[in-house]
Amino acid sequence: MTLSNQNIIEKSWKESSDKLLGYIMTKVHQKEDAEDILQEVFIKTINSIDKLEKDSNLNAWLFVVTKNTINDFFRKQNKLTEVPIIQELFLENKNPNENKDAFCCLEPHVNELPEKYKEVIQLSEIEGKKHQEIADQLHLSLSAIKSRVVRGRELLKEKFVSCCHYHINEEGKLAGDPDCQRPECNH
């Protein structure tokens, strides 16, 4: 990078960084994530300034880099493994190993689901497969898989409420202490 380009970046960055951070905050909402994205934009800007054409609008280019970096951030978030049902449904413990015991009869409840829900819940929530993987495996659309997972989760919640006397809180998650009515749930 030339000294001239460095000066251009510094000047433009001073003028734009607050606006960029504000823009990022409207998309991300978490200040720490927004600041990380802004830092990444700065690094990308420094690494790519030589590719910018002379008569280009630097501020517009910064916003394009910012928008693309935000998109990258969300793509990375979506590539994370789907949250297992054990974590999703329960309030207290976020550690799935601690929750397994709290979920009385998880497998029997899953096995009682209608086949089309049972299969996707087993694959996504218990085996931890991604929705696209399941769609490919079952030769169904991604939206069909997502619908079945959502409906399967709802059916499981209903089973835990009716059998185990949990309740659904204002966030839509199961809460309370188990009081299961099934013999296999007595642990």
PDB file of C-alpha atoms in Angstrom:
ATOM      1  CA  MET A   1       0.000   0.000   0.000  1.00  0.00           C
ATOM      2  CA  THR A   2       1.317   3.397  -0.910  1.00  0.00           C
ATOM      3  CA  LEU A   3       1.599   6.255   1.555  1.00  0.00           C
ATOM      4  CA  SER A   4      -1.030   8.114  -0.457  1.00  0.00           C
ATOM      5  CA  ASN A   5      -3.491   5.232  -0.147  1.00  0.00           C
ATOM      6  CA  GLN A   6      -2.782   4.975   3.572  1.00  0.00           C
ATOM      7  CA  ASN A   7      -3.606   8.672   4.032  1.00  0.00           C
ATOM      8  CA  ILE A   8      -6.796   8.284   2.015  1.00  0.00           C
ATOM      9  CA  ILE A   9      -7.906   5.337   4.155  1.00  0.00           C
ATOM     10  CA  GLU A  10      -7.101   7.120   7.424  1.00  0.00           C
ATOM     11  CA  LYS A  11      -9.034  10.236   6.415  1.00  0.00           C
ATOM     12  CA  SER A  12     -12.012   8.328   5.072  1.00  0.00           C
ATOM     13  CA  TRP A  13     -12.015   5.958   8.054  1.00  0.00           C
ATOM     14  CA  LYS A  14     -12.128   8.874  10.507  1.00  0.00           C
ATOM     15  CA  GLU A  15     -15.065  10.343   8.591  1.00  0.00           C
ATOM     16  CA  SER A  16     -16.978   7.090   8.151  1.00  0.00           C
ATOM     17  CA  SER A  17     -16.252   4.699  11.019  1.00  0.00           C
ATOM     18  CA  ASP A  18     -18.978   6.037  13.343  1.00  0.00           C
ATOM     19  CA  LYS A  19     -21.535   5.891  10.537  1.00  0.00           C
ATOM     20  CA  LEU A  20     -20.414   2.384   9.617  1.00  0.00           C
ATOM     21  CA  LEU A  21     -20.689   1.224  13.218  1.00  0.00           C
ATOM     22  CA  GLY A  22     -24.190   2.715  13.434  1.00  0.00           C
ATOM     23  CA  TYR A  23     -25.154   0.927  10.228  1.00  0.00           C
ATOM     24  CA  ILE A  24     -23.721  -2.372  11.491  1.00  0.00           C
ATOM     25  CA  MET A  25     -25.614  -1.982  14.792  1.00  0.00           C
ATOM     26  CA  THR A  26     -28.910  -1.740  12.889  1.00  0.00           C
ATOM     27  CA  LYS A  27     -28.205  -5.176  11.424  1.00  0.00           C
ATOM     28  CA  VAL A  28     -26.390  -7.003  14.233  1.00  0.00           C
ATOM     29  CA  HIS A  29     -27.699  -5.428  17.486  1.00  0.00           C
ATOM     30  CA  GLN A  30     -24.831  -6.735  19.656  1.00  0.00           C
ATOM     31  CA  LYS A  31     -22.199  -4.045  20.219  1.00  0.00           C
ATOM     32  CA  GLU A  32     -19.330  -6.537  20.540  1.00  0.00           C
ATOM     33  CA  ASP A  33     -20.263  -8.251  17.266  1.00  0.00           C
ATOM     34  CA  ALA A  34     -20.685  -4.878  15.562  1.00  0.00           C
ATOM     35  CA  GLU A  35     -17.253  -3.741  16.731  1.00  0.00           C
ATOM     36  CA  ASP A  36     -15.703  -7.008  15.519  1.00  0.00           C
ATOM     37  CA  ILE A  37     -17.336  -6.540  12.120  1.00  0.00           C
ATOM     38  CA  LEU A  38     -16.117  -2.932  11.954  1.00  0.00           C
ATOM     39  CA  GLN A  39     -12.577  -4.119  12.714  1.00  0.00           C
ATOM     40  CA  GLU A  40     -12.870  -6.725   9.975  1.00  0.00           C
ATOM     41  CA  VAL A  41     -14.061  -4.037   7.540  1.00  0.00           C
ATOM     42  CA  PHE A  42     -11.022  -1.955   8.403  1.00  0.00           C
ATOM     43  CA  ILE A  43      -8.683  -4.893   7.756  1.00  0.00           C
ATOM     44  CA  LYS A  44     -10.396  -5.710   4.461  1.00  0.00           C
ATOM     45  CA  THR A  45     -10.167  -2.065   3.451  1.00  0.00           C
ATOM     46  CA  ILE A  46      -6.447  -1.924   4.122  1.00  0.00           C
ATOM     47  CA  ASN A  47      -5.849  -5.187   2.276  1.00  0.00           C
ATOM     48  CA  SER A  48      -7.944  -4.199  -0.748  1.00  0.00           C
ATOM     49  CA  ILE A  49      -7.329  -0.472  -1.196  1.00  0.00           C
ATOM     50  CA  ASP A  50      -4.970  -1.055  -4.110  1.00  0.00           C
ATOM     51  CA  LYS A  51      -7.839  -2.676  -6.035  1.00  0.00           C
ATOM     52  CA  LEU A  52      -9.973   0.443  -5.726  1.00  0.00           C
ATOM     53  CA  GLU A  53     -10.036   2.483  -8.903  1.00  0.00           C
ATOM     54  CA  LYS A  54      -8.847   6.104  -8.724  1.00  0.00           C
ATOM     55  CA  ASP A  55     -12.174   7.802  -9.422  1.00  0.00           C
ATOM     56  CA  SER A  56     -14.235   5.501  -7.189  1.00  0.00           C
ATOM     57  CA  ASN A  57     -16.287   6.824  -4.293  1.00  0.00           C
ATOM     58  CA  LEU A  58     -14.370   5.574  -1.260  1.00  0.00           C
ATOM     59  CA  ASN A  59     -17.263   6.047   1.171  1.00  0.00           C
ATOM     60  CA  ALA A  60     -19.636   4.069  -1.039  1.00  0.00           C
ATOM     61  CA  TRP A  61     -16.995   1.359  -1.347  1.00  0.00           C
ATOM     62  CA  LEU A  62     -16.637   1.238   2.462  1.00  0.00           C
ATOM     63  CA  PHE A  63     -20.372   0.674   2.790  1.00  0.00           C
ATOM     64  CA  VAL A  64     -20.244  -2.123   0.215  1.00  0.00           C
ATOM     65  CA  VAL A  65     -17.369  -3.784   2.098  1.00  0.00           C
ATOM     66  CA  THR A  66     -19.346  -3.339   5.336  1.00  0.00           C
ATOM     67  CA  LYS A  67     -22.507  -4.857   3.868  1.00  0.00           C
ATOM     68  CA  ASN A  68     -20.559  -7.841   2.545  1.00  0.00           C
ATOM     69  CA  THR A  69     -18.816  -8.317   5.896  1.00  0.00           C
ATOM     70  CA  ILE A  70     -22.178  -8.296   7.689  1.00  0.00           C
ATOM     71  CA  ASN A  71     -23.428 -10.924   5.235  1.00  0.00           C
ATOM     72  CA  ASP A  72     -20.315 -13.014   5.928  1.00  0.00           C
ATOM     73  CA  PHE A  73     -21.001 -12.716   9.659  1.00  0.00           C
ATOM     74  CA  PHE A  74     -24.535 -14.080   9.255  1.00  0.00           C
ATOM     75  CA  ARG A  75     -23.376 -16.826   6.902  1.00  0.00           C
ATOM     76  CA  LYS A  76     -20.910 -17.983   9.549  1.00  0.00           C
ATOM     77  CA  GLN A  77     -23.678 -17.930  12.151  1.00  0.00           C
ATOM     78  CA  ASN A  78     -25.902 -20.102   9.957  1.00  0.00           C
ATOM     79  CA  LYS A  79     -23.126 -22.632   9.370  1.00  0.00           C
ATOM     80  CA  LEU A  80     -23.030 -23.431  13.062  1.00  0.00           C
ATOM     81  CA  THR A  81     -24.648 -26.718  13.968  1.00  0.00           C
ATOM     82  CA  GLU A  82     -28.347 -26.465  14.599  1.00  0.00           C
ATOM     83  CA  VAL A  83     -29.143 -26.050  18.301  1.00  0.00           C
ATOM     84  CA  PRO A  84     -30.148 -29.448  19.694  1.00  0.00           C
ATOM     85  CA  ILE A  85     -33.641 -29.703  21.109  1.00  0.00           C
ATOM     86  CA  ILE A  86     -32.250 -30.423  24.552  1.00  0.00           C
ATOM     87  CA  GLN A  87     -30.755 -26.923  24.622  1.00  0.00           C
ATOM     88  CA  GLU A  88     -33.585 -25.228  22.763  1.00  0.00           C
ATOM     89  CA  LEU A  89     -36.491 -26.407  24.877  1.00  0.00           C
ATOM     90  CA  PHE A  90     -35.031 -25.966  28.337  1.00  0.00           C
ATOM     91  CA  LEU A  91     -34.342 -22.827  30.286  1.00  0.00           C
ATOM     92  CA  GLU A  92     -31.945 -23.815  33.002  1.00  0.00           C
ATOM     93  CA  ASN A  93     -28.918 -25.712  31.732  1.00  0.00           C
ATOM     94  CA  LYS A  94     -27.402 -24.808  28.401  1.00  0.00           C
ATOM     95  CA  ASN A  95     -25.090 -27.816  28.591  1.00  0.00           C
ATOM     96  CA  PRO A  96     -26.816 -30.699  26.747  1.00  0.00           C
ATOM     97  CA  ASN A  97     -25.078 -33.342  28.843  1.00  0.00           C
ATOM     98  CA  GLU A  98     -26.571 -31.876  32.017  1.00  0.00           C
ATOM     99  CA  ASN A  99     -30.012 -31.647  30.413  1.00  0.00           C
ATOM    100  CA  LYS A 100     -30.205 -35.219  29.160  1.00  0.00           C
ATOM    101  CA  ASP A 101     -31.187 -36.438  32.612  1.00  0.00           C
ATOM    102  CA  ALA A 102     -33.634 -33.587  33.074  1.00  0.00           C
ATOM    103  CA  PHE A 103     -35.481 -34.680  29.945  1.00  0.00           C
ATOM    104  CA  CYS A 104     -37.349 -37.685  31.145  1.00  0.00           C
ATOM    105  CA  CYS A 105     -38.096 -40.135  28.393  1.00  0.00           C
ATOM    106  CA  LEU A 106     -36.709 -38.085  25.492  1.00  0.00           C
ATOM    107  CA  GLU A 107     -36.314 -41.089  23.235  1.00  0.00           C
ATOM    108  CA  PRO A 108     -39.739 -42.592  23.986  1.00  0.00           C
ATOM    109  CA  HIS A 109     -41.337 -39.201  23.296  1.00  0.00           C
ATOM    110  CA  VAL A 110     -39.424 -38.847  20.026  1.00  0.00           C
ATOM    111  CA  ASN A 111     -40.388 -42.406  19.049  1.00  0.00           C
ATOM    112  CA  GLU A 112     -44.072 -41.579  19.596  1.00  0.00           C
ATOM    113  CA  LEU A 113     -44.008 -38.726  17.095  1.00  0.00           C
ATOM    114  CA  PRO A 114     -45.621 -39.266  13.689  1.00  0.00           C
ATOM    115  CA  GLU A 115     -43.009 -40.790  11.379  1.00  0.00           C
ATOM    116  CA  LYS A 116     -42.346 -37.665   9.292  1.00  0.00           C
ATOM    117  CA  TYR A 117     -41.536 -35.649  12.433  1.00  0.00           C
ATOM    118  CA  LYS A 118     -39.768 -38.454  14.255  1.00  0.00           C
ATOM    119  CA  GLU A 119     -37.294 -38.923  11.421  1.00  0.00           C
ATOM    120  CA  VAL A 120     -36.268 -35.255  11.141  1.00  0.00           C
ATOM    121  CA  ILE A 121     -36.131 -34.752  14.919  1.00  0.00           C
ATOM    122  CA  GLN A 122     -33.909 -37.805  15.251  1.00  0.00           C
ATOM    123  CA  LEU A 123     -31.585 -36.574  12.512  1.00  0.00           C
ATOM    124  CA  SER A 124     -31.446 -32.895  13.430  1.00  0.00           C
ATOM    125  CA  GLU A 125     -31.845 -32.758  17.180  1.00  0.00           C
ATOM    126  CA  ILE A 126     -30.329 -36.018  18.360  1.00  0.00           C
ATOM    127  CA  GLU A 127     -27.739 -36.731  15.657  1.00  0.00           C
ATOM    128  CA  GLY A 128     -27.013 -33.011  15.130  1.00  0.00           C
ATOM    129  CA  LYS A 129     -27.216 -33.002  11.330  1.00  0.00           C
ATOM    130  CA  LYS A 130     -27.743 -29.737   9.500  1.00  0.00           C
ATOM    131  CA  HIS A 131     -31.085 -29.111   7.859  1.00  0.00           C
ATOM    132  CA  GLN A 132     -29.625 -29.085   4.329  1.00  0.00           C
ATOM    133  CA  GLU A 133     -27.957 -32.439   4.998  1.00  0.00           C
ATOM    134  CA  ILE A 134     -31.294 -33.896   6.076  1.00  0.00           C
ATOM    135  CA  ALA A 135     -33.065 -32.432   3.055  1.00  0.00           C
ATOM    136  CA  ASP A 136     -30.518 -34.059   0.764  1.00  0.00           C
ATOM    137  CA  GLN A 137     -30.718 -37.379   2.615  1.00  0.00           C
ATOM    138  CA  LEU A 138     -34.536 -37.513   2.591  1.00  0.00           C
ATOM    139  CA  HIS A 139     -34.918 -35.969  -0.871  1.00  0.00           C
ATOM    140  CA  LEU A 140     -37.105 -33.155   0.466  1.00  0.00           C
ATOM    141  CA  SER A 141     -36.863 -29.394   0.185  1.00  0.00           C
ATOM    142  CA  LEU A 142     -35.040 -27.418   2.843  1.00  0.00           C
ATOM    143  CA  SER A 143     -38.249 -25.576   3.739  1.00  0.00           C
ATOM    144  CA  ALA A 144     -40.072 -28.891   4.241  1.00  0.00           C
ATOM    145  CA  ILE A 145     -37.360 -30.038   6.643  1.00  0.00           C
ATOM    146  CA  LYS A 146     -37.431 -26.767   8.569  1.00  0.00           C
ATOM    147  CA  SER A 147     -41.223 -26.991   8.857  1.00  0.00           C
ATOM    148  CA  ARG A 148     -41.071 -30.548  10.114  1.00  0.00           C
ATOM    149  CA  VAL A 149     -38.398 -29.708  12.678  1.00  0.00           C
ATOM    150  CA  VAL A 150     -40.451 -26.797  14.012  1.00  0.00           C
ATOM    151  CA  ARG A 151     -43.626 -28.889  14.169  1.00  0.00           C
ATOM    152  CA  GLY A 152     -41.752 -31.850  15.707  1.00  0.00           C
ATOM    153  CA  ARG A 153     -40.343 -29.585  18.416  1.00  0.00           C
ATOM    154  CA  GLU A 154     -43.812 -28.267  19.175  1.00  0.00           C
ATOM    155  CA  LEU A 155     -45.195 -31.797  19.444  1.00  0.00           C
ATOM    156  CA  LEU A 156     -42.350 -32.745  21.796  1.00  0.00           C
ATOM    157  CA  LYS A 157     -43.044 -29.730  23.980  1.00  0.00           C
ATOM    158  CA  GLU A 158     -46.693 -30.789  24.223  1.00  0.00           C
ATOM    159  CA  LYS A 159     -45.633 -34.295  25.240  1.00  0.00           C
ATOM    160  CA  PHE A 160     -43.364 -32.985  28.001  1.00  0.00           C
ATOM    161  CA  VAL A 161     -46.111 -30.684  29.276  1.00  0.00           C
ATOM    162  CA  SER A 162     -48.758 -33.404  29.357  1.00  0.00           C
ATOM    163  CA  CYS A 163     -46.629 -36.298  30.613  1.00  0.00           C
ATOM    164  CA  CYS A 164     -43.935 -34.648  32.681  1.00  0.00           C
ATOM    165  CA  HIS A 165     -45.827 -31.636  34.021  1.00  0.00           C
ATOM    166  CA  TYR A 166     -43.459 -29.016  32.707  1.00  0.00           C
ATOM    167  CA  HIS A 167     -44.927 -25.692  31.651  1.00  0.00           C
ATOM    168  CA  ILE A 168     -44.121 -23.418  28.741  1.00  0.00           C
ATOM    169  CA  ASN A 169     -42.843 -20.021  29.845  1.00  0.00           C
ATOM    170  CA  GLU A 170     -43.320 -16.643  28.132  1.00  0.00           C
ATOM    171  CA  GLU A 171     -40.301 -17.347  25.897  1.00  0.00           C
ATOM    172  CA  GLY A 172     -41.939 -20.555  24.633  1.00  0.00           C
ATOM    173  CA  LYS A 173     -39.447 -22.813  26.422  1.00  0.00           C
ATOM    174  CA  LEU A 174     -40.083 -25.650  28.835  1.00  0.00           C
ATOM    175  CA  ALA A 175     -39.573 -24.808  32.483  1.00  0.00           C
ATOM    176  CA  GLY A 176     -40.135 -26.462  35.834  1.00  0.00           C
ATOM    177  CA  ASP A 177     -39.183 -29.713  37.486  1.00  0.00           C
ATOM    178  CA  PRO A 178     -40.088 -33.031  35.906  1.00  0.00           C
ATOM    179  CA  ASP A 179     -42.855 -35.091  37.419  1.00  0.00           C
ATOM    180  CA  CYS A 180     -43.137 -37.754  34.765  1.00  0.00           C
ATOM    181  CA  GLN A 181     -45.990 -40.218  34.667  1.00  0.00           C
ATOM    182  CA  ARG A 182     -44.136 -42.893  32.682  1.00  0.00           C
ATOM    183  CA  PRO A 183     -42.455 -45.790  34.524  1.00  0.00           C
ATOM    184  CA  GLU A 184     -39.305 -45.478  32.411  1.00  0.00           C
ATOM    185  CA  CYS A 185     -38.941 -41.852  33.531  1.00  0.00           C
ATOM    186  CA  ASN A 186     -38.309 -42.670  37.177  1.00  0.00           C
ATOM    187  CA  HIS A 187     -34.642 -41.890  37.513  1.00  0.00           C
TER     188      HIS A 187
END
